[in-house]
mmCIF file of C-alpha atoms in Angstrom:
data_model
loop_
_atom_site.group_PDB
_atom_site.id
_atom_site.type_symbol
_atom_site.label_atom_id
_atom_site.label_comp_id
_atom_site.label_asym_id
_atom_site.label_seq_id
_atom_site.Cartn_x
_atom_site.Cartn_y
_atom_site.Cartn_z
ATOM 1 C CA MET M 582 -258.118 -76.659 -41.820
ATOM 2 C CA LYS M 583 -253.642 -78.050 -41.451
ATOM 3 C CA ASN M 584 -253.363 -75.262 -44.416
ATOM 4 C CA PHE M 585 -255.058 -72.473 -42.211
ATOM 5 C CA LEU M 586 -253.083 -73.758 -39.344
ATOM 6 C CA ALA M 587 -250.280 -73.704 -41.295
ATOM 7 C CA GLN M 588 -250.224 -70.108 -42.198
ATOM 8 C CA LEU M 589 -251.956 -69.033 -38.915
ATOM 9 C CA PHE M 590 -248.854 -70.200 -36.779
ATOM 10 C CA GLY M 591 -246.510 -71.770 -39.085
ATOM 11 C CA LYS M 592 -245.049 -68.303 -39.754
ATOM 12 C CA LYS M 593 -246.083 -66.310 -36.067
ATOM 13 C CA HIS M 594 -242.764 -65.371 -35.066
ATOM 14 C CA ILE M 595 -241.944 -64.810 -30.854
ATOM 15 C CA MET M 596 -239.582 -62.247 -30.189
ATOM 16 C CA ASN M 597 -236.783 -64.401 -27.179
ATOM 17 C CA ILE M 598 -238.416 -67.622 -27.375
ATOM 18 C CA ASP M 599 -236.508 -69.549 -24.662
ATOM 19 C CA VAL M 600 -236.832 -73.053 -26.072
ATOM 20 C CA THR M 601 -237.081 -74.475 -29.450
ATOM 21 C CA ILE M 602 -238.075 -78.554 -29.252
ATOM 22 C CA ILE M 603 -237.561 -80.329 -32.515
ATOM 23 C CA GLY M 604 -240.108 -83.049 -32.918
ATOM 24 C CA THR M 605 -243.529 -83.920 -32.251
ATOM 25 C CA GLY M 606 -243.825 -87.507 -31.238
ATOM 26 C CA SER M 607 -244.657 -88.077 -27.374
ATOM 27 C CA MET M 608 -241.403 -87.354 -25.807
ATOM 28 C CA GLY M 609 -241.790 -84.054 -28.440
ATOM 29 C CA ARG M 610 -245.325 -83.359 -26.280
ATOM 30 C CA ALA M 611 -244.044 -83.884 -22.499
ATOM 31 C CA LEU M 612 -240.821 -81.280 -23.085
ATOM 32 C CA ALA M 613 -243.789 -78.952 -24.721
ATOM 33 C CA THR M 614 -245.803 -79.643 -21.554
ATOM 34 C CA ARG M 615 -243.140 -79.764 -19.091
ATOM 35 C CA THR M 616 -241.560 -75.957 -20.864
ATOM 36 C CA ILE M 617 -245.118 -74.043 -21.238
ATOM 37 C CA ALA M 618 -245.472 -74.704 -17.549
ATOM 38 C CA ALA M 619 -242.452 -73.344 -16.186
ATOM 39 C CA GLY M 620 -243.979 -70.397 -18.074
ATOM 40 C CA LYS M 621 -241.542 -70.412 -21.512
ATOM 41 C CA ASN M 622 -241.454 -68.968 -24.868
ATOM 42 C CA LEU M 623 -242.430 -72.337 -26.638
ATOM 43 C CA GLN M 624 -241.137 -72.870 -31.190
ATOM 44 C CA VAL M 625 -241.705 -76.298 -31.929
ATOM 45 C CA LEU M 626 -240.564 -77.348 -35.209
ATOM 46 C CA ALA M 627 -241.302 -80.347 -37.440
ATOM 47 C CA ARG M 628 -240.298 -81.235 -40.665
ATOM 48 C CA SER M 629 -243.603 -81.083 -41.893
ATOM 49 C CA THR M 630 -244.685 -76.851 -41.597
ATOM 50 C CA GLU M 631 -247.688 -78.296 -41.124
ATOM 51 C CA THR M 632 -247.761 -81.027 -39.208
ATOM 52 C CA ALA M 633 -245.277 -78.455 -36.658
ATOM 53 C CA ALA M 634 -248.872 -76.042 -36.927
ATOM 54 C CA THR M 635 -251.166 -79.158 -35.911
ATOM 55 C CA PHE M 636 -248.346 -79.740 -33.028
ATOM 56 C CA ALA M 637 -248.580 -75.848 -31.869
ATOM 57 C CA ALA M 638 -252.398 -75.397 -31.644
ATOM 58 C CA GLU M 639 -253.130 -78.280 -29.821
ATOM 59 C CA LEU M 640 -251.007 -77.299 -27.321
ATOM 60 C CA GLY M 641 -252.386 -73.212 -26.607
ATOM 61 C CA SER M 642 -252.243 -70.555 -27.909
ATOM 62 C CA GLY M 643 -248.565 -68.020 -28.338
ATOM 63 C CA ILE M 644 -247.103 -71.537 -29.721
ATOM 64 C CA THR M 645 -244.903 -70.340 -32.618
ATOM 65 C CA SER M 646 -243.702 -72.980 -34.814
ATOM 66 C CA GLY M 647 -242.210 -74.043 -38.326
ATOM 67 C CA ASN M 648 -240.347 -76.262 -40.815
ATOM 68 C CA THR M 649 -236.395 -78.224 -39.257
ATOM 69 C CA THR M 650 -235.060 -76.876 -42.386
ATOM 70 C CA GLU M 651 -234.925 -72.840 -40.474
ATOM 71 C CA ALA M 652 -232.596 -71.882 -38.045
ATOM 72 C CA PRO M 653 -234.564 -72.667 -34.339
ATOM 73 C CA ALA M 654 -235.001 -69.755 -32.191
ATOM 74 C CA GLY M 655 -234.639 -70.827 -28.098
ATOM 75 C CA GLN M 656 -231.344 -70.269 -26.525
ATOM 76 C CA ILE M 657 -231.816 -73.632 -25.945
ATOM 77 C CA VAL M 658 -232.689 -76.589 -27.900
ATOM 78 C CA ILE M 659 -233.793 -79.466 -27.018
ATOM 79 C CA LEU M 660 -233.524 -82.591 -29.749
ATOM 80 C CA ALA M 661 -237.419 -84.749 -28.820
ATOM 81 C CA LEU M 662 -235.581 -87.429 -31.603
ATOM 82 C CA PRO M 663 -233.575 -90.654 -32.692
ATOM 83 C CA PHE M 664 -230.016 -90.979 -31.928
ATOM 84 C CA ASP M 665 -229.208 -90.706 -36.147
ATOM 85 C CA ALA M 666 -232.013 -87.807 -36.583
ATOM 86 C CA ALA M 667 -229.897 -85.880 -33.738
ATOM 87 C CA LYS M 668 -226.917 -86.348 -35.676
ATOM 88 C CA GLU M 669 -228.577 -85.419 -38.946
ATOM 89 C CA TYR M 670 -230.345 -82.520 -37.279
ATOM 90 C CA VAL M 671 -227.383 -80.442 -35.782
ATOM 91 C CA THR M 672 -225.245 -81.619 -39.426
ATOM 92 C CA ALA M 673 -227.521 -79.885 -41.418
ATOM 93 C CA GLN M 674 -227.809 -76.983 -38.874
ATOM 94 C CA GLY M 675 -224.709 -76.083 -39.144
ATOM 95 C CA ALA M 676 -223.617 -72.206 -37.782
ATOM 96 C CA ALA M 677 -227.295 -72.048 -37.117
ATOM 97 C CA LEU M 678 -226.638 -73.731 -34.046
ATOM 98 C CA ASP M 679 -223.294 -71.296 -32.786
ATOM 99 C CA SER M 680 -223.593 -70.164 -28.582
ATOM 100 C CA LYS M 681 -226.331 -72.667 -28.574
ATOM 101 C CA ILE M 682 -227.524 -75.137 -25.591
ATOM 102 C CA VAL M 683 -227.867 -78.220 -27.349
ATOM 103 C CA ILE M 684 -229.820 -80.977 -24.618
ATOM 104 C CA ASP M 685 -229.784 -84.555 -26.811
ATOM 105 C CA ILE M 686 -231.935 -86.618 -25.086
ATOM 106 C CA SER M 687 -231.930 -89.473 -27.170
ATOM 107 C CA ASN M 688 -230.239 -93.676 -26.232
ATOM 108 C CA PRO M 689 -228.647 -95.169 -28.537
ATOM 109 C CA VAL M 690 -230.207 -98.638 -27.906
ATOM 110 C CA ASP M 691 -231.130 -101.133 -30.697
ATOM 111 C CA PHE M 692 -233.936 -102.163 -30.232
ATOM 112 C CA SER M 693 -234.101 -105.410 -32.257
ATOM 113 C CA THR M 694 -231.886 -107.235 -28.795
ATOM 114 C CA PHE M 695 -232.861 -104.115 -25.611
ATOM 115 C CA ASP M 696 -229.487 -105.584 -24.636
ATOM 116 C CA SER M 697 -226.721 -103.370 -25.944
ATOM 117 C CA LEU M 698 -226.082 -99.274 -27.325
ATOM 118 C CA THR M 699 -225.348 -98.991 -30.465
ATOM 119 C CA THR M 700 -222.744 -95.804 -30.411
ATOM 120 C CA ALA M 701 -218.627 -97.172 -29.816
ATOM 121 C CA ALA M 702 -217.719 -98.427 -27.135
ATOM 122 C CA GLY M 703 -216.156 -94.747 -24.986
ATOM 123 C CA SER M 704 -218.370 -92.564 -26.239
ATOM 124 C CA SER M 705 -222.194 -92.272 -26.043
ATOM 125 C CA ALA M 706 -224.783 -90.286 -28.539
ATOM 126 C CA ALA M 707 -224.439 -87.352 -26.558
ATOM 127 C CA GLU M 708 -220.266 -86.832 -27.026
ATOM 128 C CA ASP M 709 -221.032 -87.858 -31.342
ATOM 129 C CA ILE M 710 -223.327 -85.218 -31.556
ATOM 130 C CA SER M 711 -221.402 -82.723 -29.699
ATOM 131 C CA ALA M 712 -219.027 -83.354 -32.202
ATOM 132 C CA LEU M 713 -221.011 -82.748 -34.985
ATOM 133 C CA THR M 714 -221.296 -79.450 -33.827
ATOM 134 C CA SER M 715 -220.757 -75.699 -32.590
ATOM 135 C CA ALA M 716 -223.615 -76.042 -30.139
ATOM 136 C CA THR M 717 -223.029 -76.966 -26.345
ATOM 137 C CA VAL M 718 -224.574 -79.690 -25.893
ATOM 138 C CA VAL M 719 -226.206 -81.632 -22.531
ATOM 139 C CA LYS M 720 -227.298 -84.457 -21.588
ATOM 140 C CA ALA M 721 -230.438 -84.769 -20.615
ATOM 141 C CA PHE M 722 -234.729 -86.124 -20.208
ATOM 142 C CA ASN M 723 -232.966 -89.816 -21.796
ATOM 143 C CA THR M 724 -234.029 -91.658 -18.653
ATOM 144 C CA THR M 725 -237.162 -90.122 -18.631
ATOM 145 C CA PHE M 726 -240.403 -91.913 -20.072
ATOM 146 C CA ALA M 727 -243.207 -89.698 -21.612
ATOM 147 C CA GLY M 728 -245.866 -90.244 -18.966
ATOM 148 C CA PRO M 729 -244.318 -89.297 -16.419
ATOM 149 C CA LEU M 730 -242.332 -86.128 -17.856
ATOM 150 C CA THR M 731 -245.379 -85.008 -19.265
ATOM 151 C CA THR M 732 -247.336 -84.868 -15.563
ATOM 152 C CA GLY M 733 -243.814 -83.785 -14.052
ATOM 153 C CA SER M 734 -244.010 -86.170 -10.783
ATOM 154 C CA ALA M 735 -243.548 -89.641 -9.972
ATOM 155 C CA GLU M 736 -245.858 -90.716 -7.027
ATOM 156 C CA GLY M 737 -246.784 -87.020 -5.864
ATOM 157 C CA THR M 738 -243.302 -86.110 -5.831
ATOM 158 C CA PRO M 739 -240.696 -83.871 -8.013
ATOM 159 C CA LEU M 740 -239.329 -86.245 -11.449
ATOM 160 C CA ASP M 741 -235.826 -86.344 -11.349
ATOM 161 C CA VAL M 742 -233.564 -85.814 -14.249
ATOM 162 C CA PHE M 743 -230.295 -86.596 -14.867
ATOM 163 C CA VAL M 744 -228.002 -83.872 -16.476
ATOM 164 C CA ALA M 745 -223.975 -83.941 -17.753
ATOM 165 C CA GLY M 746 -222.418 -81.320 -19.767
ATOM 166 C CA GLU M 747 -220.810 -78.437 -19.259
ATOM 167 C CA GLU M 748 -220.705 -76.387 -16.133
ATOM 168 C CA SER M 749 -221.995 -73.210 -17.331
ATOM 169 C CA ALA M 750 -224.844 -75.187 -19.718
ATOM 170 C CA ARG M 751 -225.959 -77.996 -17.457
ATOM 171 C CA ASN M 752 -225.958 -75.333 -15.064
ATOM 172 C CA THR M 753 -228.979 -73.552 -17.443
ATOM 173 C CA VAL M 754 -230.408 -76.682 -18.237
ATOM 174 C CA ALA M 755 -231.120 -77.703 -14.085
ATOM 175 C CA SER M 756 -232.305 -74.557 -14.146
ATOM 176 C CA PHE M 757 -235.284 -75.193 -16.879
ATOM 177 C CA ILE M 758 -235.866 -77.934 -15.363
ATOM 178 C CA THR M 759 -236.539 -75.967 -11.760
ATOM 179 C CA ALA M 760 -238.855 -74.102 -13.389
ATOM 180 C CA ALA M 761 -240.599 -76.685 -14.977
ATOM 181 C CA GLY M 762 -241.246 -78.338 -10.985
ATOM 182 C CA MET M 763 -238.968 -81.090 -11.400
ATOM 183 C CA ARG M 764 -236.135 -82.113 -9.820
ATOM 184 C CA PRO M 765 -232.558 -81.565 -11.928
ATOM 185 C CA ILE M 766 -229.212 -84.238 -10.546
ATOM 186 C CA GLU M 767 -225.932 -83.328 -12.152
ATOM 187 C CA VAL M 768 -223.726 -84.986 -12.163
ATOM 188 C CA GLY M 769 -221.142 -84.036 -13.518
ATOM 189 C CA GLY M 770 -219.270 -83.472 -17.233
ATOM 190 C CA LEU M 771 -220.831 -85.158 -20.860
ATOM 191 C CA HIS M 772 -218.429 -88.229 -20.445
ATOM 192 C CA HIS M 773 -221.102 -89.085 -17.761
ATOM 193 C CA ALA M 774 -223.390 -89.093 -20.515
ATOM 194 C CA ARG M 775 -222.693 -92.726 -20.621
ATOM 195 C CA GLU M 776 -223.683 -94.409 -17.461
ATOM 196 C CA LEU M 777 -227.065 -92.688 -18.267
ATOM 197 C CA GLU M 778 -227.570 -94.250 -21.710
ATOM 198 C CA GLY M 779 -225.669 -97.010 -20.028
ATOM 199 C CA PHE M 780 -228.426 -97.314 -16.712
ATOM 200 C CA GLN M 781 -231.141 -96.590 -19.445
ATOM 201 C CA LEU M 782 -230.874 -99.610 -21.750
ATOM 202 C CA LEU M 783 -231.181 -101.805 -18.175
ATOM 203 C CA VAL M 784 -234.266 -99.779 -17.862
ATOM 204 C CA MET M 785 -235.454 -99.974 -21.322
ATOM 205 C CA ALA M 786 -234.936 -103.607 -21.081
ATOM 206 C CA MET M 787 -236.893 -103.539 -18.523
ATOM 207 C CA GLN M 788 -240.383 -102.416 -19.805
ATOM 208 C CA VAL M 789 -239.762 -105.847 -23.027
ATOM 209 C CA ASN M 790 -239.604 -108.142 -20.643
ATOM 210 C CA PRO M 791 -242.404 -110.264 -19.925
ATOM 211 C CA ALA M 792 -241.214 -111.190 -16.862
ATOM 212 C CA LEU M 793 -241.534 -108.171 -15.003
ATOM 213 C CA PRO M 794 -244.892 -106.961 -16.037
ATOM 214 C CA ASP M 795 -245.639 -104.175 -14.451
ATOM 215 C CA PHE M 796 -242.999 -102.151 -16.729
ATOM 216 C CA ASN M 797 -244.706 -100.771 -18.800
ATOM 217 C CA TRP M 798 -242.644 -98.005 -20.138
ATOM 218 C CA GLY M 799 -244.203 -95.606 -16.959
ATOM 219 C CA THR M 800 -241.411 -96.340 -15.232
ATOM 220 C CA ALA M 801 -239.577 -92.668 -13.462
ATOM 221 C CA LEU M 802 -236.335 -92.486 -11.409
ATOM 222 C CA LYS M 803 -236.147 -91.520 -8.502
ATOM 223 C CA ILE M 804 -233.255 -90.514 -5.643
ATOM 224 C CA VAL M 805 -234.160 -91.271 -2.067
ATOM 225 C CA GLY M 806 -231.278 -90.379 -0.218
#
């Protein structure tokens, strides 16, 4: 069955791909769900061609797939990857990312303690990734967990998604978020990824704190005013 799906979907090409998602984990699936809801043409890439093909088939018809060694087809490329894997990916892709918008969703958290970030002071995962690629990197979706992101809502209202990056690219990502049924909150240049990652460190620490049993990785952030 997997070989059949790989043949059926793995070599399929759709013209004018809007979004490529790298990764097939829970965040990749949530982002794919929102991308489809936005009416965008989607490509999913994974280290295993068969895994990507199976994932595409599960999402529905019209989704193209392939291997992460291939150049991504989408104008927007979402790295649904951990920080170190995201760095490896953009380094390996090199010039294939020229002129593309790359969305970094990672949180460089020390997962052994949930008490600190692994990036150097005065930097961020997004800035470190940006230094490795010619693409325009935007920070977004790092403050969203997969559950709320899948539905795109929090307590019946559109999910807030914070966005940091160069203005033009940030606006493009914000438009995508709006089309996906959520509310973008643009916070400025890419250096503000430092605050977004630092804040999410605190939110993630709440999820593993036994004194806060109501937090179970389904938390959603909402700005009310």
